Amino acid sequence: MRTRLKHAYLQLLAAILTIGLSACVGTASAQELSQNVLQSYWQQLETVDWIAQGPAKPRHVLYEFVDPNCGYCHQLWGEMQAEYSHGVQVRYILLGIISDSSPYKAAAILEAADPAAALRQNERLWGENPDGSKGGGIQPLASLDFSMRLKLMMHFKLAQNFGVLGTPGLVWKDQQGQ
């Protein structure tokens, strides 16, 4: 029953997106559509559950799609620490795609009382997992509810919309706002 409900919900979501895009196609040129779609994706970036690190009033904002078990994400996280003092704010958008524990660790971070502290814990305890596995050091949740699964699926779809095929994936606007 739960699988059927999930499948029906995803079909409804796909139908709504198709109708919305069809409406745009009839009234806009290809270039306008492309700009409208990118603007829509950017607006989605600003409203999904991201975790900010860096100054509260940044000069530059960088969105980073990450997986809690991604070694390259871990390396970039360490390298970005120095950039915070230069006015860069990184907004981390969690995915759960690399290993079986990834979505459970992503959920543990997102559902923590202080997600930014949970993300830092995941990175600081990198590779110190009780089972000896590589990856983030936060304790994964035992289970995921439907809303968290949906949230992680939305994060993944947004990453795909920007052409992000792996982690880390970076998205930002240049000086001209593009």
PDB file of C-alpha atoms in Angstrom, residues 5-6 10 12 22 34 99 103 118-119 131 134 136 146-147 156 172:
ATOM      1  CA  LEU A   5       0.836   5.618  -2.534  1.00  0.00           C
ATOM      2  CA  LYS A   6       4.413   6.708  -3.166  1.00  0.00           C
ATOM      3  CA  LEU A  10       5.325  10.639  -7.922  1.00  0.00           C
ATOM      4  CA  LEU A  12       0.981  13.232  -9.768  1.00  0.00           C
ATOM      5  CA  SER A  22       3.781  22.723 -21.368  1.00  0.00           C
ATOM      6  CA  SER A  34      15.695  28.315 -20.838  1.00  0.00           C
ATOM      7  CA  SER A  99      26.048   4.042  -0.181  1.00  0.00           C
ATOM      8  CA  PRO A 103      20.260   8.670   3.012  1.00  0.00           C
ATOM      9  CA  ALA A 118      25.559  17.814  12.741  1.00  0.00           C
ATOM     10  CA  LEU A 119      27.185  18.438   9.347  1.00  0.00           C
ATOM     11  CA  ASP A 131      32.030  -0.628  11.705  1.00  0.00           C
ATOM     12  CA  LYS A 134      34.781   4.945   5.170  1.00  0.00           C
ATOM     13  CA  GLY A 136      30.893  10.486   7.324  1.00  0.00           C
ATOM     14  CA  PHE A 146       8.095   9.212   3.707  1.00  0.00           C
ATOM     15  CA  SER A 147       8.583  12.983   3.998  1.00  0.00           C
ATOM     16  CA  PHE A 156      18.417  14.700  -6.102  1.00  0.00           C
ATOM     17  CA  TRP A 172      26.616  29.629  -8.154  1.00  0.00           C
TER      18      TRP A 172
END
